[in-house]
JSON list of C-alpha atoms in Angstrom, two decimals:
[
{"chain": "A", "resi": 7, "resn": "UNK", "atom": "CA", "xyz": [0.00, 0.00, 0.00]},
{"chain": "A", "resi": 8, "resn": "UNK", "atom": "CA", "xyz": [1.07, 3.64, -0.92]},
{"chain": "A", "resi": 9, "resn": "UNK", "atom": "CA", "xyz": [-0.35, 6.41, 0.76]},
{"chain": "A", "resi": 10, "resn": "UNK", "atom": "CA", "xyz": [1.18, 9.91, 1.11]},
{"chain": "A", "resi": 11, "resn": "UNK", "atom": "CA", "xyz": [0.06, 13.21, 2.53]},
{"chain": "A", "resi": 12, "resn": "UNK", "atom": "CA", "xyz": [-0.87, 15.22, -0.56]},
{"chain": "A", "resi": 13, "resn": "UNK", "atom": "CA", "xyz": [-2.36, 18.56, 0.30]},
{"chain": "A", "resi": 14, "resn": "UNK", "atom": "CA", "xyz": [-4.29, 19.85, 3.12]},
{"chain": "A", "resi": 15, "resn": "UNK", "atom": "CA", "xyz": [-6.06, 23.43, 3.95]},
{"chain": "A", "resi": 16, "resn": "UNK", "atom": "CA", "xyz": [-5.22, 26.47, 5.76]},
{"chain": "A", "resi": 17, "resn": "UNK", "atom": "CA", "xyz": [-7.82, 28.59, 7.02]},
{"chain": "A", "resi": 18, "resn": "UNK", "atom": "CA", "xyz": [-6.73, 32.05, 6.54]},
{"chain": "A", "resi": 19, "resn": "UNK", "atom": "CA", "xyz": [-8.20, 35.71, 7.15]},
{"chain": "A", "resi": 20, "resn": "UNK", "atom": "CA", "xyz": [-6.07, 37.07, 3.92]},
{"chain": "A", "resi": 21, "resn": "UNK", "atom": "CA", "xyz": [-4.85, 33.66, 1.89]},
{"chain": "A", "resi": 22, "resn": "UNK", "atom": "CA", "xyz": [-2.48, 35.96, -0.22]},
{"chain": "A", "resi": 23, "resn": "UNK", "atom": "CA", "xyz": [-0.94, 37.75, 2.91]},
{"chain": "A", "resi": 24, "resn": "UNK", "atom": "CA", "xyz": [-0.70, 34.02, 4.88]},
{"chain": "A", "resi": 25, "resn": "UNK", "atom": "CA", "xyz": [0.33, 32.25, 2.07]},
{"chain": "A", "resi": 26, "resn": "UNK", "atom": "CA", "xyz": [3.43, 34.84, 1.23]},
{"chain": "A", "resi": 27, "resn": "UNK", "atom": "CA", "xyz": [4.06, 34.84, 5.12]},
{"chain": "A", "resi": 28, "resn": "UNK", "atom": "CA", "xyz": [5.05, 31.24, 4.98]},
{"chain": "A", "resi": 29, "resn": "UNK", "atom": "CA", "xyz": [6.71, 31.02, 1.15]},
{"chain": "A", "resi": 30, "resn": "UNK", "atom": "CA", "xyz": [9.05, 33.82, 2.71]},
{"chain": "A", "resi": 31, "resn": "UNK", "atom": "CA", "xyz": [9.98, 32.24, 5.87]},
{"chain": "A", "resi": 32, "resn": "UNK", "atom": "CA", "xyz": [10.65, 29.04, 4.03]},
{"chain": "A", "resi": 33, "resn": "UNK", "atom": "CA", "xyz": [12.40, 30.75, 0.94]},
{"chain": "A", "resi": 34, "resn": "UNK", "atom": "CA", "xyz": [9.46, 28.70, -1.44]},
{"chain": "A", "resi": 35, "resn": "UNK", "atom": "CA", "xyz": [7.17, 29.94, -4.39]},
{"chain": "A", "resi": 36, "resn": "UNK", "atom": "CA", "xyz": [3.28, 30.87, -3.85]},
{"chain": "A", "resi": 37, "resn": "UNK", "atom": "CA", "xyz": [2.02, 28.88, -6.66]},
{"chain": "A", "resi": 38, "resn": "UNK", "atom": "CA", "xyz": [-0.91, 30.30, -9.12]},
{"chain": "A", "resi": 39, "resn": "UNK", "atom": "CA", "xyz": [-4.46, 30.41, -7.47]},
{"chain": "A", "resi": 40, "resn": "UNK", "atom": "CA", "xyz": [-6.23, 27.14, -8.06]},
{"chain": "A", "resi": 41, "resn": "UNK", "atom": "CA", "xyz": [-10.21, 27.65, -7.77]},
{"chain": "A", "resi": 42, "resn": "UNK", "atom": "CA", "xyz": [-10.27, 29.26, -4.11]},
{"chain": "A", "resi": 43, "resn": "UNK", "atom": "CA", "xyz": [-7.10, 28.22, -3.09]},
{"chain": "A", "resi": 44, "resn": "UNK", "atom": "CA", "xyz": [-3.58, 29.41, -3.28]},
{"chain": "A", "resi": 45, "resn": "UNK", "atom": "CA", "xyz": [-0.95, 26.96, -3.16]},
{"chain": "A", "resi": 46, "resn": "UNK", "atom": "CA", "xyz": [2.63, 26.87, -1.28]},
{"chain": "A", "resi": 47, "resn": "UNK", "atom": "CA", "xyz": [3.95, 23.37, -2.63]},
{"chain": "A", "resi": 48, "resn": "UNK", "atom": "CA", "xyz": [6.26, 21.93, 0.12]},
{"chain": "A", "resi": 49, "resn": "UNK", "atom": "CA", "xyz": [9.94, 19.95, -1.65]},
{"chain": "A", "resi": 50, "resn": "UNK", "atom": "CA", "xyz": [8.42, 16.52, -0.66]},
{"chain": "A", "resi": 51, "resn": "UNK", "atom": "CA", "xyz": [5.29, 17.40, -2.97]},
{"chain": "A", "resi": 52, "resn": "UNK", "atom": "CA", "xyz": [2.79, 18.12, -0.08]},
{"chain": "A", "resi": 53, "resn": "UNK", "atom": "CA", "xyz": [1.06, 21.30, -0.91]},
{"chain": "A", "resi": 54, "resn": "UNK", "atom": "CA", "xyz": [-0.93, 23.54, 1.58]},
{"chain": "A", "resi": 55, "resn": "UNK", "atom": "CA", "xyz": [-3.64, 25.22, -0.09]},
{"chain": "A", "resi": 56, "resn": "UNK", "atom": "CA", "xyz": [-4.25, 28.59, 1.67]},
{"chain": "A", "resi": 57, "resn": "UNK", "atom": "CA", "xyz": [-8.52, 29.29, 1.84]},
{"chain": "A", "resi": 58, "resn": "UNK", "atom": "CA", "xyz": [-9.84, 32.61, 2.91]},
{"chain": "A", "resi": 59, "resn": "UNK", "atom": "CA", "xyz": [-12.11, 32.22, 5.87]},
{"chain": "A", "resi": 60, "resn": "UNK", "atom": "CA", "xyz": [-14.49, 34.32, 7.30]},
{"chain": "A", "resi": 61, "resn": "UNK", "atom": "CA", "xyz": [-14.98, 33.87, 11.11]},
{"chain": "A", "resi": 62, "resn": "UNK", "atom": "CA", "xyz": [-13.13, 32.69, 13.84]},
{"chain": "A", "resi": 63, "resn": "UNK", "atom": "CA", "xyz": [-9.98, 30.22, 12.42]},
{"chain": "A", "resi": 64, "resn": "UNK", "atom": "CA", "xyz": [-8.82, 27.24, 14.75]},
{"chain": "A", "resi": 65, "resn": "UNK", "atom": "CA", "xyz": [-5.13, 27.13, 15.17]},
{"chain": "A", "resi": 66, "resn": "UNK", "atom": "CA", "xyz": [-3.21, 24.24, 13.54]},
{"chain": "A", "resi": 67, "resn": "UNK", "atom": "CA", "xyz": [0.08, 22.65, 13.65]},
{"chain": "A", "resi": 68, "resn": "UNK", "atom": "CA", "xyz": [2.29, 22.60, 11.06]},
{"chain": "A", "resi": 69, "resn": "UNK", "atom": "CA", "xyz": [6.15, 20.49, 11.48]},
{"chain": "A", "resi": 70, "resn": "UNK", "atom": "CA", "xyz": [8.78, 21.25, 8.67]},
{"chain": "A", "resi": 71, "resn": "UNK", "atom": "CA", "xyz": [11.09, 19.07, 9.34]},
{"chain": "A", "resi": 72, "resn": "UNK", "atom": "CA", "xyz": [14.29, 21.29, 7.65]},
{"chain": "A", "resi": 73, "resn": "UNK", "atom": "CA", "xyz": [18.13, 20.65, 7.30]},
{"chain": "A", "resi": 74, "resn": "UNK", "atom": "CA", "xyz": [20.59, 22.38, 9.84]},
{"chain": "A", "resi": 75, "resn": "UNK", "atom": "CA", "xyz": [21.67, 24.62, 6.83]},
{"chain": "A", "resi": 76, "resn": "UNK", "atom": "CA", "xyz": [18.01, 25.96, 6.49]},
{"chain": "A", "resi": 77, "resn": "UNK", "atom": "CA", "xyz": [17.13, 25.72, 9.75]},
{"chain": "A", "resi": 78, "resn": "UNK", "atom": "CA", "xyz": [19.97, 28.24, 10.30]},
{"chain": "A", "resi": 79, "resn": "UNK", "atom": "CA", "xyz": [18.49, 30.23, 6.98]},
{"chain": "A", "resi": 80, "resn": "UNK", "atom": "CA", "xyz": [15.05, 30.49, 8.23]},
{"chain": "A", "resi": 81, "resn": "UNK", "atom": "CA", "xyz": [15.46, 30.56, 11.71]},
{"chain": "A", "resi": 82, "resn": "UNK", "atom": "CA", "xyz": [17.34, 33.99, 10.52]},
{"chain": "A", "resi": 83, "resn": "UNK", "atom": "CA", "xyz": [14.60, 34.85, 8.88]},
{"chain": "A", "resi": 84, "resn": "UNK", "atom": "CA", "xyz": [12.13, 34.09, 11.63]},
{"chain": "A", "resi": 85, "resn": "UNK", "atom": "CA", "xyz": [14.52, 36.73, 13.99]},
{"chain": "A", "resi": 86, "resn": "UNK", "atom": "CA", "xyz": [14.38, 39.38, 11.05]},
{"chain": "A", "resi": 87, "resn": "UNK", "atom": "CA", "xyz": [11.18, 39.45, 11.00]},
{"chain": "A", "resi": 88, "resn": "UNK", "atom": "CA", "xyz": [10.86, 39.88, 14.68]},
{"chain": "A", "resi": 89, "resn": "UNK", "atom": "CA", "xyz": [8.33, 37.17, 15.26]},
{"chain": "A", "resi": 90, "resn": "UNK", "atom": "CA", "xyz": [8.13, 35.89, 18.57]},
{"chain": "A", "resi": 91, "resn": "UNK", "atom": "CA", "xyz": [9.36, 32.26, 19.19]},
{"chain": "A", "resi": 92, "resn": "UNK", "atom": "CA", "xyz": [9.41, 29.50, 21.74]},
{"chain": "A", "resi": 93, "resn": "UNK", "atom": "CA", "xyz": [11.67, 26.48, 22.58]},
{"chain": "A", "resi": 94, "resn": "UNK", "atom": "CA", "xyz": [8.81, 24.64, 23.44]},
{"chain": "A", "resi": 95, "resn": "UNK", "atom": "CA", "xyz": [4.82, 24.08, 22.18]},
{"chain": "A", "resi": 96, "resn": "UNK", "atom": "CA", "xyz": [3.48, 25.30, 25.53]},
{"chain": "A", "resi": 97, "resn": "UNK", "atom": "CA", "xyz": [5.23, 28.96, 25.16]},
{"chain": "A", "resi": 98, "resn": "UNK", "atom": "CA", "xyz": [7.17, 28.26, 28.48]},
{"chain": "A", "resi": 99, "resn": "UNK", "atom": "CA", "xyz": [10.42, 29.29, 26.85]},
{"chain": "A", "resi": 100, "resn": "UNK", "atom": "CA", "xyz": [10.19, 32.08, 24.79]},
{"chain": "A", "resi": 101, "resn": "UNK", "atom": "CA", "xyz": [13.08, 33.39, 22.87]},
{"chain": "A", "resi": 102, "resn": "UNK", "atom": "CA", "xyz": [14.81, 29.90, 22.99]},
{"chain": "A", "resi": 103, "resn": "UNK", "atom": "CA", "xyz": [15.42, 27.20, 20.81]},
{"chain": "A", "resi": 104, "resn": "UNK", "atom": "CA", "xyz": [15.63, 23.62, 21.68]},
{"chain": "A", "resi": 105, "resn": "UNK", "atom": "CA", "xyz": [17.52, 20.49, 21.10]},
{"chain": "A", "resi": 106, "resn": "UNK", "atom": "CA", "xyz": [15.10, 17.65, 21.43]},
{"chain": "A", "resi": 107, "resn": "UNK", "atom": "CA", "xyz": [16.87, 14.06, 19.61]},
{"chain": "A", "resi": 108, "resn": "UNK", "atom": "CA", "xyz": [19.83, 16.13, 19.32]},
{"chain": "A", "resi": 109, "resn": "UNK", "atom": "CA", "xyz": [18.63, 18.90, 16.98]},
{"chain": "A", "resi": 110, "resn": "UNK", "atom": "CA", "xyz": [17.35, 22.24, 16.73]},
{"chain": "A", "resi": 111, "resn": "UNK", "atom": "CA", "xyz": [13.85, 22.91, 16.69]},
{"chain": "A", "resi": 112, "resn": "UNK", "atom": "CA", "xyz": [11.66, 26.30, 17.32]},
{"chain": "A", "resi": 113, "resn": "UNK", "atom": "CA", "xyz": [7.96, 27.53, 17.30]},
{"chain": "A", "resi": 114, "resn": "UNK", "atom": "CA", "xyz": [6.65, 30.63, 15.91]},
{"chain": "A", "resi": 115, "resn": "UNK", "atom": "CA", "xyz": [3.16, 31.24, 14.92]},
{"chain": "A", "resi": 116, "resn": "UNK", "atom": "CA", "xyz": [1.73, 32.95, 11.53]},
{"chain": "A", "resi": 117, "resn": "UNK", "atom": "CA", "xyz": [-0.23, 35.69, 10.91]},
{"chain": "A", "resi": 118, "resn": "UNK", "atom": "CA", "xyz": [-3.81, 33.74, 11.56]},
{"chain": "A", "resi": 119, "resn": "UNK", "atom": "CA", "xyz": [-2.35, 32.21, 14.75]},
{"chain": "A", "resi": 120, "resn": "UNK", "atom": "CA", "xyz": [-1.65, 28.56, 13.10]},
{"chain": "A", "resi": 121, "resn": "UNK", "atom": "CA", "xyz": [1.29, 27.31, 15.16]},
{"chain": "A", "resi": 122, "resn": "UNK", "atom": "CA", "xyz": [4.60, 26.23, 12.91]},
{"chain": "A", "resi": 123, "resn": "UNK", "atom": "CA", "xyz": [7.43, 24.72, 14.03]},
{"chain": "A", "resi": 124, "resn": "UNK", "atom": "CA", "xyz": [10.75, 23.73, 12.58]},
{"chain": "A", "resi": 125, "resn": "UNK", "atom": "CA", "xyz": [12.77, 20.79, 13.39]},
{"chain": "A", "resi": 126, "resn": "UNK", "atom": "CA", "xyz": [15.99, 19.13, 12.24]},
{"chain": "A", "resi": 127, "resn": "UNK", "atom": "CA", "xyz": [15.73, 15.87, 13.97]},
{"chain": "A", "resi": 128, "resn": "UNK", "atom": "CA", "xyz": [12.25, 13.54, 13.46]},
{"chain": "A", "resi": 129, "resn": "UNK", "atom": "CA", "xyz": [10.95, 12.98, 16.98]},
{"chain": "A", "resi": 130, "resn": "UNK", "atom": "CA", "xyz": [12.03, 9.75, 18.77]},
{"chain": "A", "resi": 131, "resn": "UNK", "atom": "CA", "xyz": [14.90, 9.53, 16.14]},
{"chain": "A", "resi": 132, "resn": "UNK", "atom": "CA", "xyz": [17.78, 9.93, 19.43]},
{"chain": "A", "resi": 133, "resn": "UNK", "atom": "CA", "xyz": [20.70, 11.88, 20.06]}
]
């Protein structure tokens, strides 16, 4: 059996403004609109397809699991942008990084509140 994550939805108050947000950070391409949706296309071929919501938007997760190299890249970019970050998903250590498994990971949240997170080591995977 095959199965792999394809695409999924983010709920955003300005898809255009959201979907930049994140292309920047991550140094990728906002695709071209695609009925409602406009499309960030992750390197593994997942895409998330930013939606303009009205309303209230729950908060998500989002994990990009990144090299040191670009965690180092966009981690600078996070800072230039002075977003607020945390070592942790609880907010207990802001303006930290950690080193869970032996890497570097960080949370940060975008401009709709979704929480995203890079990591360079896969949870569990030691160190």
């Amino acid at each position: 059996m095959t199965i792999e994550l394809n695409h999924t939805i983010v709920a955003a108050h300005d898809k255009e403004a959201s979907a930049r947000f994140l292309a920047g950070l991550l140094g990728l391409e906002v695709g071209p609109t695609y009925g409602p949706f406009l499309p960030v296309e992750i390197p593994n071929g997942v895409t998330l397809d930013f939606l303009d919501t009205e309303g209230e938007i729950t908060p998500q997760h989002y994990a990009f699991l990144v090299s040191e190299d670009d965690f180092d890249v966009i981690f600078a970019r996070v800072r230039e942008a002075g977003l607020t970050y945390w070592a942790d998903p609880y907010r207990n250590r802001p303006g930290e990084i950690n080193h869970n498994d032996g890497g570097r990971g960080v949370y940060f949240d975008d401009p709709d509140g979704h929480r995203l997170e890079l990591l360079t080591r896969p949870y569990g995977s030691g160190g």
